[in-house]
Structure formats: C-alpha cells, structure tokens
PDB file of C-alpha atoms in Angstrom:
ATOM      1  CA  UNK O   1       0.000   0.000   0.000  1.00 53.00           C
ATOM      2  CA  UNK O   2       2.911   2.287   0.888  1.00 64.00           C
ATOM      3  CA  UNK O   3       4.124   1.935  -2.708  1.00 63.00           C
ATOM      4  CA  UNK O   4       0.781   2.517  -4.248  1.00 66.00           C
ATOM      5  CA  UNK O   5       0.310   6.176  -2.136  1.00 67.00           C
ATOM      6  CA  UNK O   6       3.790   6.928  -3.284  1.00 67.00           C
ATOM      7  CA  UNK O   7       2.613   6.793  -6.725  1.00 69.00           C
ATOM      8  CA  UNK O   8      -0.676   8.105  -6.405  1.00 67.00           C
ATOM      9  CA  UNK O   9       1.163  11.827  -4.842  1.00 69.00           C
ATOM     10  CA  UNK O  10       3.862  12.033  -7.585  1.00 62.00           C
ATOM     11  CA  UNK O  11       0.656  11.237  -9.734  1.00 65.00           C
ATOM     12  CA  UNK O  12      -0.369  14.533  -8.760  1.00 65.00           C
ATOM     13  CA  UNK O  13       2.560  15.904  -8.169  1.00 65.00           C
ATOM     14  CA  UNK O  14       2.719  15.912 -12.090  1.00 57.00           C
ATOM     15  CA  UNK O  15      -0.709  17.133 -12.739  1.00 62.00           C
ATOM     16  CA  UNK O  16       0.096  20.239 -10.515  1.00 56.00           C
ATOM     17  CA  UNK O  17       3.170  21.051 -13.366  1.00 49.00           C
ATOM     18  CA  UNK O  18       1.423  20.353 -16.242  1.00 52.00           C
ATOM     19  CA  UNK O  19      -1.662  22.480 -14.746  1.00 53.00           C
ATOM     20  CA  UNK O  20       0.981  25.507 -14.120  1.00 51.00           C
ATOM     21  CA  UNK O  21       0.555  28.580 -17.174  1.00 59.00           C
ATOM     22  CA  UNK O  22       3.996  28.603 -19.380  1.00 63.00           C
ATOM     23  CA  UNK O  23       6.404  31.490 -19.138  1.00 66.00           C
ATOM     24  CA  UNK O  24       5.791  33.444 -21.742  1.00 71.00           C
ATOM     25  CA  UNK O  25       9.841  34.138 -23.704  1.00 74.00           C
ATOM     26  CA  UNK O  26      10.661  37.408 -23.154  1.00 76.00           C
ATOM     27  CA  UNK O  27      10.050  39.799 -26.249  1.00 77.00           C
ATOM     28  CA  UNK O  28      13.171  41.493 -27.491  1.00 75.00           C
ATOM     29  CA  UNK O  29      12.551  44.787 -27.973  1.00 79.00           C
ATOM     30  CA  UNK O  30      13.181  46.341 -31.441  1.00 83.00           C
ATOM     31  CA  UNK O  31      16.931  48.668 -32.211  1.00 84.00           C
ATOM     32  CA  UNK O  32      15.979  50.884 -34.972  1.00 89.00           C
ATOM     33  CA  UNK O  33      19.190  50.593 -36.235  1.00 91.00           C
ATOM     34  CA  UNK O  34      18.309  52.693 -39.507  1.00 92.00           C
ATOM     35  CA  UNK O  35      17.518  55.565 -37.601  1.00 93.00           C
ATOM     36  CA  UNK O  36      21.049  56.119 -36.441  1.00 93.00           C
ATOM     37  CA  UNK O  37      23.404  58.528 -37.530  1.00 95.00           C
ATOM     38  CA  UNK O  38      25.081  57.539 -41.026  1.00 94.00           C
ATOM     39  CA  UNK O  39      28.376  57.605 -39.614  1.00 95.00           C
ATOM     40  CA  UNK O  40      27.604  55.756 -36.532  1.00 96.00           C
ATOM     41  CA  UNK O  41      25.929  52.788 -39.136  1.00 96.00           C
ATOM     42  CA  UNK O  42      29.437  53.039 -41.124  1.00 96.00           C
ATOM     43  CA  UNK O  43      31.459  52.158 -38.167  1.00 96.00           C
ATOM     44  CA  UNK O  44      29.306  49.423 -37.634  1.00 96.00           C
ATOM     45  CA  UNK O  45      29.937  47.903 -41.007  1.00 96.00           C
ATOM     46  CA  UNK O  46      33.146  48.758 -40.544  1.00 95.00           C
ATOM     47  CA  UNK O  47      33.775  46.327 -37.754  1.00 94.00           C
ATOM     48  CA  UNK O  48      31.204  43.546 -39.305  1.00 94.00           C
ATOM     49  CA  UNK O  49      33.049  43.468 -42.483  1.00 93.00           C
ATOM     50  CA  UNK O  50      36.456  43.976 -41.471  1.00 90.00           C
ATOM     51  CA  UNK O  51      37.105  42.252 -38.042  1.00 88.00           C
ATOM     52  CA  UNK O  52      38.383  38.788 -38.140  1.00 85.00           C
ATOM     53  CA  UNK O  53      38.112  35.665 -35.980  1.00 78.00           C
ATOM     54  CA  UNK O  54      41.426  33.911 -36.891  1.00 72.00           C
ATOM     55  CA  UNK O  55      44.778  34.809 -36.959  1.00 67.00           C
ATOM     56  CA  UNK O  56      45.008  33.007 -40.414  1.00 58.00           C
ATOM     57  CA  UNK O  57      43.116  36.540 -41.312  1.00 52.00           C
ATOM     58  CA  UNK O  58      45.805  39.015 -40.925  1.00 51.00           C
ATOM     59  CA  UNK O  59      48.078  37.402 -42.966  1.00 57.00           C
ATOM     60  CA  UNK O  60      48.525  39.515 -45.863  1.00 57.00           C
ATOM     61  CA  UNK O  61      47.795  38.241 -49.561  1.00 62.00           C
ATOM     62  CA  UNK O  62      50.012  39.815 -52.085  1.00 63.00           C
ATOM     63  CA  UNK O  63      53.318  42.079 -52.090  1.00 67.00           C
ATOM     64  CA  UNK O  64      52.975  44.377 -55.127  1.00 75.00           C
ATOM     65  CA  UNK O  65      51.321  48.041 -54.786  1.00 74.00           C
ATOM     66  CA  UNK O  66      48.839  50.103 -51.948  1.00 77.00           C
ATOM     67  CA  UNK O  67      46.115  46.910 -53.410  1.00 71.00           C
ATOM     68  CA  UNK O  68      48.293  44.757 -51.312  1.00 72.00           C
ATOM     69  CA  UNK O  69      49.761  46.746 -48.931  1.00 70.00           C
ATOM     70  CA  UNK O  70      47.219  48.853 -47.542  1.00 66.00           C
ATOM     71  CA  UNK O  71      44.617  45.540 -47.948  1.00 67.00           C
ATOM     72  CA  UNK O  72      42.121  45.234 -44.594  1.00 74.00           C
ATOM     73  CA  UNK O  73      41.719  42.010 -42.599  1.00 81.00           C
ATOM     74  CA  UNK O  74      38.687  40.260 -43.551  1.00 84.00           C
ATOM     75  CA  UNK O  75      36.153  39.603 -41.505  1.00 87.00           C
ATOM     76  CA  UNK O  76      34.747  35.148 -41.916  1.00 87.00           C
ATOM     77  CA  UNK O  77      32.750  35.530 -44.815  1.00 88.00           C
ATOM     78  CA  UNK O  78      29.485  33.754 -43.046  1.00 90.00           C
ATOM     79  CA  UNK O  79      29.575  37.264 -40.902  1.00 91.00           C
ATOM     80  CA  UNK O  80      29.769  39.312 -44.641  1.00 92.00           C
ATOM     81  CA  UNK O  81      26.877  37.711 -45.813  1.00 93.00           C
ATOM     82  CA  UNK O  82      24.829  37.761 -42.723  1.00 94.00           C
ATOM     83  CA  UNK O  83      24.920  41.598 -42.525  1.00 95.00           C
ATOM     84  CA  UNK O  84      24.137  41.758 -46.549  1.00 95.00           C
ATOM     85  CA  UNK O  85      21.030  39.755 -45.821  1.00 95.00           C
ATOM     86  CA  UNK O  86      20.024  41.337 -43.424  1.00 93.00           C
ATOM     87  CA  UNK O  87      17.419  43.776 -44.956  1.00 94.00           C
ATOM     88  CA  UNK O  88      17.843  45.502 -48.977  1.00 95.00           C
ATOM     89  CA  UNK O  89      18.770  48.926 -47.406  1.00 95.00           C
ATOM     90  CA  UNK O  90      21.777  47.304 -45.317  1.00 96.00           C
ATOM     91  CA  UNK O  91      22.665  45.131 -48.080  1.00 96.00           C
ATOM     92  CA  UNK O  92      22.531  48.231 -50.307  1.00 96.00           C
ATOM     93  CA  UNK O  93      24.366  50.311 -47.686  1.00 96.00           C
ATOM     94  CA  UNK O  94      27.288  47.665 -46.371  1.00 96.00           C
ATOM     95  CA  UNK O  95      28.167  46.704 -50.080  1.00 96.00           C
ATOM     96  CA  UNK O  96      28.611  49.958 -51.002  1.00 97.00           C
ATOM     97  CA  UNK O  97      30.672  51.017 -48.027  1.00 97.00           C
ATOM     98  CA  UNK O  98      32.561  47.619 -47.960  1.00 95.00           C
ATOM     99  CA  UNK O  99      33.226  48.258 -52.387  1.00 95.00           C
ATOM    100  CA  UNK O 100      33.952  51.983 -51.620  1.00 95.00           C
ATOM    101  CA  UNK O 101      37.036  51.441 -48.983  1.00 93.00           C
ATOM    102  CA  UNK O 102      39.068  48.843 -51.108  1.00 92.00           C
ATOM    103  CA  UNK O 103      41.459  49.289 -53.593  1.00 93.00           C
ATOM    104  CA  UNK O 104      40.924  46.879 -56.894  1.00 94.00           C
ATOM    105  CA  UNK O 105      43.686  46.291 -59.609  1.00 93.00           C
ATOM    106  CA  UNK O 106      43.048  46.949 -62.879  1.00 95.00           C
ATOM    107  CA  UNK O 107      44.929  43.423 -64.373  1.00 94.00           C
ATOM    108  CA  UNK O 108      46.094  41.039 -62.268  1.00 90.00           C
ATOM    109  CA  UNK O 109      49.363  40.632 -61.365  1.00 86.00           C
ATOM    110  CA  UNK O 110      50.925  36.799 -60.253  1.00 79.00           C
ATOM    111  CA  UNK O 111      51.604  37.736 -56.172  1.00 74.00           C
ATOM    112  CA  UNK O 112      48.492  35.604 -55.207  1.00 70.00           C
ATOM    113  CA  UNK O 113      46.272  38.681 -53.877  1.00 76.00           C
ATOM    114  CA  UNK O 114      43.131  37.432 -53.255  1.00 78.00           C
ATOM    115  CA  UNK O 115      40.955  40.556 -53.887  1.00 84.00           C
ATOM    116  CA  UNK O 116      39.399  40.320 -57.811  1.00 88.00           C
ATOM    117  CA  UNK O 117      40.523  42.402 -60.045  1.00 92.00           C
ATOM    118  CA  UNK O 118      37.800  45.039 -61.732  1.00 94.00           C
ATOM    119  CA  UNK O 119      36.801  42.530 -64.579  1.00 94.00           C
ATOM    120  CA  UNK O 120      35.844  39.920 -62.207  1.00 93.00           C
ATOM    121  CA  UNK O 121      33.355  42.265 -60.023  1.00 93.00           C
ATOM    122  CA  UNK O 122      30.319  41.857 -60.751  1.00 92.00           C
ATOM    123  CA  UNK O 123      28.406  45.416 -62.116  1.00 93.00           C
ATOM    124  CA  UNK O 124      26.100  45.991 -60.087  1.00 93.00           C
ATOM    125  CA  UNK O 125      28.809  46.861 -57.491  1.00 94.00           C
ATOM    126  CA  UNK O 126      31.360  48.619 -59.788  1.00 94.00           C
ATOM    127  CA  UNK O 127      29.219  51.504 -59.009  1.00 94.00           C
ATOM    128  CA  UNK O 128      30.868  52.123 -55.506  1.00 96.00           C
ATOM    129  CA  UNK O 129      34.941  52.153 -56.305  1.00 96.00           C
ATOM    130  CA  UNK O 130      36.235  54.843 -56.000  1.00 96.00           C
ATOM    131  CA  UNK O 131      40.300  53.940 -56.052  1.00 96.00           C
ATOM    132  CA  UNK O 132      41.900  51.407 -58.559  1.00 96.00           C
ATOM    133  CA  UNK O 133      45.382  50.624 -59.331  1.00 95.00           C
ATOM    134  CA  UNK O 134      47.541  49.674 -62.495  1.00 96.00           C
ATOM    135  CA  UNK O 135      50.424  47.775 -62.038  1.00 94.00           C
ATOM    136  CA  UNK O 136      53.129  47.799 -64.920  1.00 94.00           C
ATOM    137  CA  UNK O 137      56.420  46.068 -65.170  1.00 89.00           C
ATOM    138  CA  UNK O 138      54.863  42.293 -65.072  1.00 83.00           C
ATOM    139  CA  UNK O 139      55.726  40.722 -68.069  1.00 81.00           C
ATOM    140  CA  UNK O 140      57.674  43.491 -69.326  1.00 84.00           C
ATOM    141  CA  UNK O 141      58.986  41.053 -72.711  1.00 83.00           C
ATOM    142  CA  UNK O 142      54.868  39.204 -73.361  1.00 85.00           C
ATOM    143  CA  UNK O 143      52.179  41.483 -71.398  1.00 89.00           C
ATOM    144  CA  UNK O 144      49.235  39.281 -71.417  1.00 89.00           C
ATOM    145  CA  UNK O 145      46.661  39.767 -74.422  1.00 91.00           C
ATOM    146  CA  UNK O 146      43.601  40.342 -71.785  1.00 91.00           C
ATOM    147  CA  UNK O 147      45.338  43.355 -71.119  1.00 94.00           C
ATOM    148  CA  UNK O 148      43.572  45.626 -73.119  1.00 94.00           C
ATOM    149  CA  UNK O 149      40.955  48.372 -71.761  1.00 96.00           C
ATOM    150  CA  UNK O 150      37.635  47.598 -73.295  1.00 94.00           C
ATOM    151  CA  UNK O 151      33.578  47.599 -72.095  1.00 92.00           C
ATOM    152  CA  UNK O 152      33.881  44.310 -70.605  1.00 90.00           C
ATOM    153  CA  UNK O 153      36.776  46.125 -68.179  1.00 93.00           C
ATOM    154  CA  UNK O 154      33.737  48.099 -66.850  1.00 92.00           C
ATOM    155  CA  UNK O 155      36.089  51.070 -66.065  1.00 95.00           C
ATOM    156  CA  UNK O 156      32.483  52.758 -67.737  1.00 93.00           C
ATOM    157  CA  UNK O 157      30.654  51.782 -64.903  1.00 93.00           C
ATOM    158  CA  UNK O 158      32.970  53.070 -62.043  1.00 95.00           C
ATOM    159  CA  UNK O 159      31.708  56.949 -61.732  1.00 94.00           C
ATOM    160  CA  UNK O 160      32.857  57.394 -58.348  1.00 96.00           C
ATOM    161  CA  UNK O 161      36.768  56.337 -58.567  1.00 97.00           C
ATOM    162  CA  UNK O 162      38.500  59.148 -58.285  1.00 97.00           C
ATOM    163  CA  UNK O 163      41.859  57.683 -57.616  1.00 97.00           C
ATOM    164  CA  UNK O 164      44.229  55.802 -59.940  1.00 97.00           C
ATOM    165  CA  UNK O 165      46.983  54.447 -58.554  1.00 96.00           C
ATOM    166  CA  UNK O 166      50.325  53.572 -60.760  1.00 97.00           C
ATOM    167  CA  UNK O 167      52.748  51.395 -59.003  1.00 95.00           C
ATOM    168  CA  UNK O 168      56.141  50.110 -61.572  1.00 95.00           C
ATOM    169  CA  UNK O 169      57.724  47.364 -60.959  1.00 91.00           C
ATOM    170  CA  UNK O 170      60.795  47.567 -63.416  1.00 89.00           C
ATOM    171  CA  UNK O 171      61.389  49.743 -66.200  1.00 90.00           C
ATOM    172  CA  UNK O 172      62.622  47.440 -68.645  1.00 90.00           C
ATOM    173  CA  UNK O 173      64.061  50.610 -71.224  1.00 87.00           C
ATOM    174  CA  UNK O 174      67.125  49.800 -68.169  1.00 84.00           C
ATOM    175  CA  UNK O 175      70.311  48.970 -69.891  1.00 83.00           C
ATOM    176  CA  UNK O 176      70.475  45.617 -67.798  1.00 81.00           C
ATOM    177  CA  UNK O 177      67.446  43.968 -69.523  1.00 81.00           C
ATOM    178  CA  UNK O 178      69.148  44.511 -73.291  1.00 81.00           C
ATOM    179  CA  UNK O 179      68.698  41.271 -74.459  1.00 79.00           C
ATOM    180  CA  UNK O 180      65.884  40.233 -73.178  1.00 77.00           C
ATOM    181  CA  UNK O 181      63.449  42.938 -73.748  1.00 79.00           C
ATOM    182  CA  UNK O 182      61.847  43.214 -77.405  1.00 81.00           C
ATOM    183  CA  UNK O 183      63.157  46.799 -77.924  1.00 84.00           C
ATOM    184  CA  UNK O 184      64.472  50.006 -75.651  1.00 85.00           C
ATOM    185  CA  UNK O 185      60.592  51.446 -76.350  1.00 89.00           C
ATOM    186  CA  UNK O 186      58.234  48.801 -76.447  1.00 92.00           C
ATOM    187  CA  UNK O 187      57.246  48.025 -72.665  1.00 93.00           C
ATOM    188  CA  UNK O 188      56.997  52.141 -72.780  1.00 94.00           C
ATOM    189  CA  UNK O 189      55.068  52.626 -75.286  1.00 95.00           C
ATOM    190  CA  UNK O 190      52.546  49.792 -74.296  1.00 95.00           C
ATOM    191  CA  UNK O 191      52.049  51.146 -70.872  1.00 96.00           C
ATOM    192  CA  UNK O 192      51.929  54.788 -72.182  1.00 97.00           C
ATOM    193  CA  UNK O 193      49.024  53.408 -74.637  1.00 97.00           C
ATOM    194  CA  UNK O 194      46.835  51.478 -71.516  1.00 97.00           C
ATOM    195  CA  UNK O 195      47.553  54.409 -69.195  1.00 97.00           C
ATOM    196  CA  UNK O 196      45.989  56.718 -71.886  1.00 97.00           C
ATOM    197  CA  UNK O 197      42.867  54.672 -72.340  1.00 97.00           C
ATOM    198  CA  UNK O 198      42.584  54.550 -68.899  1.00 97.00           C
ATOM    199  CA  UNK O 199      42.217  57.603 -68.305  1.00 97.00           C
ATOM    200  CA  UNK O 200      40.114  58.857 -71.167  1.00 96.00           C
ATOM    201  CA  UNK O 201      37.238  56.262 -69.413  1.00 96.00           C
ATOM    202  CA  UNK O 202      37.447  57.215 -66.229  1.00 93.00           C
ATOM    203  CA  UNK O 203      36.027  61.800 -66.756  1.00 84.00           C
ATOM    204  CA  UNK O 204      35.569  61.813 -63.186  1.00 93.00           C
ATOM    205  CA  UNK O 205      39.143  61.160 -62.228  1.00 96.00           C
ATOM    206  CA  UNK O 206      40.788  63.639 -60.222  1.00 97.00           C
ATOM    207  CA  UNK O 207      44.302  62.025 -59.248  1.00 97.00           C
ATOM    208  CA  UNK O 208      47.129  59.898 -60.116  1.00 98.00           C
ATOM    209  CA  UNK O 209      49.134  58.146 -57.438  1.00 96.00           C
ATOM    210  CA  UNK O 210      52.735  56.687 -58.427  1.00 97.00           C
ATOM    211  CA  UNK O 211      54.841  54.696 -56.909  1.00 94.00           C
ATOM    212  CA  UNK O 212      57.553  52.473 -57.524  1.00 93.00           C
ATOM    213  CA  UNK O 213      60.418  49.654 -56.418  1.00 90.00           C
ATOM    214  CA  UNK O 214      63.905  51.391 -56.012  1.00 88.00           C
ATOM    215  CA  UNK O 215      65.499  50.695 -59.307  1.00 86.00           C
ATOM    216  CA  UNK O 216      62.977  52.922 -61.181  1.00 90.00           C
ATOM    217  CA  UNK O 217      63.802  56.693 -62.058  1.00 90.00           C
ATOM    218  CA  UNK O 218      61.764  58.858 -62.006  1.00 92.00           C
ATOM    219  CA  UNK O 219      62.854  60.887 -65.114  1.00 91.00           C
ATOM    220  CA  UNK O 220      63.740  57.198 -66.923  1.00 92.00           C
ATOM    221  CA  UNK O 221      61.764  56.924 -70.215  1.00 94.00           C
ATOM    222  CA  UNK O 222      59.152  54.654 -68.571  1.00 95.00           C
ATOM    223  CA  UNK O 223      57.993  57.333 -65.110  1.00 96.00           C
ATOM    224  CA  UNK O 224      58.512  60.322 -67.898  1.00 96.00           C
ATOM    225  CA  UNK O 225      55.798  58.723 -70.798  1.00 97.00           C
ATOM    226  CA  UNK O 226      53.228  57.581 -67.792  1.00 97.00           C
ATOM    227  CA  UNK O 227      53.919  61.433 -66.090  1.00 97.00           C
ATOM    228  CA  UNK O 228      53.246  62.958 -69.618  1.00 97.00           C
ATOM    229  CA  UNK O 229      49.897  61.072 -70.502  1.00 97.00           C
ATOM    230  CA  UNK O 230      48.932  61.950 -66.979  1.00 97.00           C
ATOM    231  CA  UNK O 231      49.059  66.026 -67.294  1.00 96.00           C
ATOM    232  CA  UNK O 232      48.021  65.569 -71.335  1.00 96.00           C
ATOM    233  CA  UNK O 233      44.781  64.350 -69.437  1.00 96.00           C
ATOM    234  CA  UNK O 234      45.072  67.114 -67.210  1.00 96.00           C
ATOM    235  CA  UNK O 235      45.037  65.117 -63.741  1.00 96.00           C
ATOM    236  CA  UNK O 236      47.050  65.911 -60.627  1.00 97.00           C
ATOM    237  CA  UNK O 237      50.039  64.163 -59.971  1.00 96.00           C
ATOM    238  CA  UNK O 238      50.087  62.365 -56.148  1.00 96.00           C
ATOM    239  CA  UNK O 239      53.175  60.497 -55.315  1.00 96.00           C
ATOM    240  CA  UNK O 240      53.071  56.962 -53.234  1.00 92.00           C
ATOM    241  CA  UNK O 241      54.798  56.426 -49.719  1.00 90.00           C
ATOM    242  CA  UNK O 242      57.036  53.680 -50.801  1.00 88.00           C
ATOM    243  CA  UNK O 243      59.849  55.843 -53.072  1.00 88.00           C
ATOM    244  CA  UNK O 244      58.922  59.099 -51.223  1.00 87.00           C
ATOM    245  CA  UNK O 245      59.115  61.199 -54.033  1.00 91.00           C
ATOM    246  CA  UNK O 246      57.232  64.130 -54.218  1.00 87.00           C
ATOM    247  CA  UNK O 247      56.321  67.949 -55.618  1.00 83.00           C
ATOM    248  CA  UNK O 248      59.639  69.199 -53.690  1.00 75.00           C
ATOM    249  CA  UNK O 249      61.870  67.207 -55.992  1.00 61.00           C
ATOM    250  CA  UNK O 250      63.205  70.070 -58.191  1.00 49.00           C
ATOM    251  CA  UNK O 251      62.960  67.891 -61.749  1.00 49.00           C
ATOM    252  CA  UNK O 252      65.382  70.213 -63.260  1.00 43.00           C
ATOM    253  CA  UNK O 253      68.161  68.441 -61.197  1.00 45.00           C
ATOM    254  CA  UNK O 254      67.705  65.228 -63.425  1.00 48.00           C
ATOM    255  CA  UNK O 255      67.495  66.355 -66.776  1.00 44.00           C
ATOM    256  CA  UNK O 256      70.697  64.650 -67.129  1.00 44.00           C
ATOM    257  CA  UNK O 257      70.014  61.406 -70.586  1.00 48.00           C
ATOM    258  CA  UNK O 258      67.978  58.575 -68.951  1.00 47.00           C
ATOM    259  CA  UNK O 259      70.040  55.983 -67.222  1.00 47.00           C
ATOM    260  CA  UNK O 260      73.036  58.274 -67.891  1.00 47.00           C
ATOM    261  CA  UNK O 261      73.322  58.187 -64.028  1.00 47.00           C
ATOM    262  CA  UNK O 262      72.384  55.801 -61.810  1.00 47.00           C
ATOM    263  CA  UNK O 263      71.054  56.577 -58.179  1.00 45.00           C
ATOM    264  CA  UNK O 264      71.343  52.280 -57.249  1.00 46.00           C
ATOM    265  CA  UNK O 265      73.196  49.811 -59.754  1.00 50.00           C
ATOM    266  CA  UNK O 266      72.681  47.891 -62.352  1.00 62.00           C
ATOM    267  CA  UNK O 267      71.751  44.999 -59.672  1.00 58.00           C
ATOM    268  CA  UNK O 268      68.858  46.627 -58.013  1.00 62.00           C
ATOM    269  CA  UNK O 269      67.540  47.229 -61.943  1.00 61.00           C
ATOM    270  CA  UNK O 270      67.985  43.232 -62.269  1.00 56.00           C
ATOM    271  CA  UNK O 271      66.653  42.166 -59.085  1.00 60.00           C
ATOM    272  CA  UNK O 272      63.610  44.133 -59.641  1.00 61.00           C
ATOM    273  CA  UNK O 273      63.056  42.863 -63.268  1.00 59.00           C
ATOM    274  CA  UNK O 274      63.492  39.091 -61.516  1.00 54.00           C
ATOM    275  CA  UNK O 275      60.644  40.108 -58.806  1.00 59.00           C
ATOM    276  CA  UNK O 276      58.234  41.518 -61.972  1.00 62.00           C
ATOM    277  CA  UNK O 277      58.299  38.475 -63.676  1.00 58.00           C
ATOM    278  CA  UNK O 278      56.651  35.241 -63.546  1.00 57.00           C
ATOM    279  CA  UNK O 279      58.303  32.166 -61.962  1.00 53.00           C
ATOM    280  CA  UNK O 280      59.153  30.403 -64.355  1.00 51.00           C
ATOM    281  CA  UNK O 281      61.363  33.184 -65.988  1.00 52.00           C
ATOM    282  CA  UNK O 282      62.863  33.889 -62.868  1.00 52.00           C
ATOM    283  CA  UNK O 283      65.693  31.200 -63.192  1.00 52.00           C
ATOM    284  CA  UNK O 284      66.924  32.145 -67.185  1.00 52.00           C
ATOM    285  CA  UNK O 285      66.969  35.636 -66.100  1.00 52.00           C
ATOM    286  CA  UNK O 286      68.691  35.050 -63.187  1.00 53.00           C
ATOM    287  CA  UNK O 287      71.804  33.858 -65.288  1.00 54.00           C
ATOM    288  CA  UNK O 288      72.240  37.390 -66.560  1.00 54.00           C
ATOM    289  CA  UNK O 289      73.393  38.099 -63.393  1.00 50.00           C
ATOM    290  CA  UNK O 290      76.467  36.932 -63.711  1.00 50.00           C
ATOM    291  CA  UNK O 291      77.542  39.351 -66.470  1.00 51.00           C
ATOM    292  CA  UNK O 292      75.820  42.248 -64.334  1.00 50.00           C
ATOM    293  CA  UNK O 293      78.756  44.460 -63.337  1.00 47.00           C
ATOM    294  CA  UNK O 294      78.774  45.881 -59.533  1.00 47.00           C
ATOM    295  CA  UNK O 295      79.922  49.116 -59.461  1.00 48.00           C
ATOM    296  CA  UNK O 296      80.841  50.090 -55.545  1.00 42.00           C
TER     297      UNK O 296
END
C-alpha cells in the first residue's frame, strides 16, 4: 500500500506542473538601427566586415602596390553575408561602403592577392569604387593579351573612382634587360598606350598616385611617358609612400640622358626585373646576373 500512495502523490505531483501557465519568452525589444546617424551605421559595417576571428586573417595576400599593402583584414565571410542579408537597405548600404574602402587592380598581377581584379566584379557593385590601381612592369617582354581596356573592363561603370593608382615594378628601357626585352621602347610605349585609355574612361578622375620599387627613375623613359599622358589628361600628380618622391623634388636636377646616371646599380635594376616576372622566368633571367657588373 505504501508503494501505491507513493505513486498516487507524484501522480499529482505531475498534474500540478502540467496544470501551471507557461512562461511566456521574453520579447526582445526592437533597435531601430536605420535611424542612427550615417556615420555611426558606417562604423558598424566597418567592424562587421572587417574584423576577423582567426589569426590566419591578418596574414597579408600579395606584395605588389597600396592593393596589397594597404589591404584590410577580412572579416569570416558567413559574418559578410549575414549583414548583406540582413534587410535591402543594409545590403545596399554595407556593399557599397565595404566596395567603396578597397582598392581593386586593374589586371592582375601573379603575387596571389586574393581581392578580384575590376573585370571579375560583378556590375552591379562597380558603381561604388572609387580607387583602382595599375600595375606595370609584369611581363615586361609578353604582357598578357587580356590586357587591353575595353567595355567588358567596366572602367564605364565606375563613376565614383577618383583615384588611380600607378605602381612600376621595373622599367625594362634599363640597360640591364638589353637582351631580353623586345626593344628600348616597347614596354613604354605599351604602358603609355593602356595608361591613356585609362584615363580617357574614367572623366571623373581627379588624381594619379605613383609609386615604384627602387630601381625605377623617375625621369627614366618609362615614369617620364606615364607622367606625360597623366598632365596631357590634365590630372594631378600624387606620389606613393614607398619611393617618397614628391612635388619638392626640383625635376630640373635630373634632366641629365635617362640611365646616364644611376642613383642604385645595375643589380637593383635586375633584381627588380626578376621580382616583376613570372616564376618560371625567374631562373633564365637570373643567369644574366652573372655578367651584371657591380659598381661600388
């Protein structure tokens, strides 16, 4: 009997809990997150888009130009796409913000950067650039045939870039890469030719960044036939942190022939021409090296 009076009051015992009334979940109150101030909803982007989880993240991508250099860490792309799908006016405002603060190459370049370059965005987005960057010097003796500026480079779509960045690797007229190169004038006068097209599709341009690796002159044939399509278009002339030249450099100092005098050596013009290139150049170019006389 004991056991049966044991079961009879957890019997009711139960009845009691199922007879209680359920919590209710608390309601979470709405953030009208819309309403804030536009800057205050850019910082918040800011740190969805652009705050990672791993360390893997801050490893840079990429060792050629402000594209790779100046490249933010990534936020996990599952926290990118949340925030896009959020509603159409984030999506609308976060892709424009996150498109808007990065710097896209024009052609690619082989240093394994990650970010597309401006043929591979999609157009709906090309809308919000506003800085892009041409890299010259790789593949100074075959530049790739997709490197030619035509509609399906979209540079017609990009109204708001208003920077162009130039960053050269090599300027192959150097008299270390006779031999190799096609002719003294060739690599200049195809990167004089795709700077000018450049810049006659891109009307609301303002400025021109350059920038290059140490062997490069400034007034060598390449830096003077990119500086002179650059004021024929009538755009101002920026200069890049990595050479540190700048508006204070009185030009009339170097009028001196190009290559006539030599700031580094013939080496630093070789190395750089080895670091342009693609891998599997690197080693037969390396050989020329050993005929590259060091001058102390």
């Amino acid at each position: 009997m004991g056991f049966k009076k044991k079961m009879l009051q957890f019997e009711e015992q139960l009845s009691d809990v199922d007879s209680e009334p359920e919590l209710e979940p608390p309601t979470l109150q709405q953030f009208r997150f819309l309403e804030l101030p536009s800057e205050i909803r850019l910082q918040v982007y800011h740190y969805v888009l652009f705050t990672p989880t791993r360390k893997s993240a801050l490893k840079r991508t990429g060792n050629v130009g402000s594209s790779a250099k100046k490249s933010k860490p990534l936020a996990p792309a599952s926290h990118r796409v949340a925030l896009f799908l959020v509603s159409k006016r984030i999506h609308d405002e976060a892709t424009h913000y996150f498109y808007s603060t990065q710097t896209f190459r024009v052609f690619p370049v082989q240093d394994f950067l990650r970010m597309p370059t401006i043929r591979a965005l999609p157009r709906r987005h090309r809308h919000s650039i506003t800085t892009i960057e041409l890299i010259v010097g790789s593949s100074w003796t075959a530049p790739p045939k997709s490197w030619v500026v035509n509609q399906g480079l979209g540079l017609h779509d990009m109204e708001l870039v208003r920077t162009l960045k130039v960053f050269v690797q090599c300027d192959p007229s150097h008299p270390v890469f006779e031999g190799f190169r096609i002719s003294k004038d060739f690599y200049t006068d195809f990167c004089g030719k795709l700077l000018k097209q450049i810049l006659e599709r891109l009307p609301g341009l303002c400025w021109v960044e350059f920038d290059a690796w140490p062997s490069v002159e400034r007034n060598g044939p390449l830096m003077a036939r990119l500086l002179a399509e650059t004021r024929h278009a009538q755009k101002k002339v920026l200069w890049g942190p990595e050479r540190g030249w700048s508006d204070s450099h009185d030009e009339t100092h170097e009028t001196h022939e190009p290559h006539e005098k030599h700031d580094l050596n013939d080496a630093d013009a070789a190395l750089d021409g080895l670091r342009a290139y693609p891998p599997d150049v690197v080693e037969a170019l390396s050989n020329s090296l050993q005929t590259v006389r060091l001058e102390s």
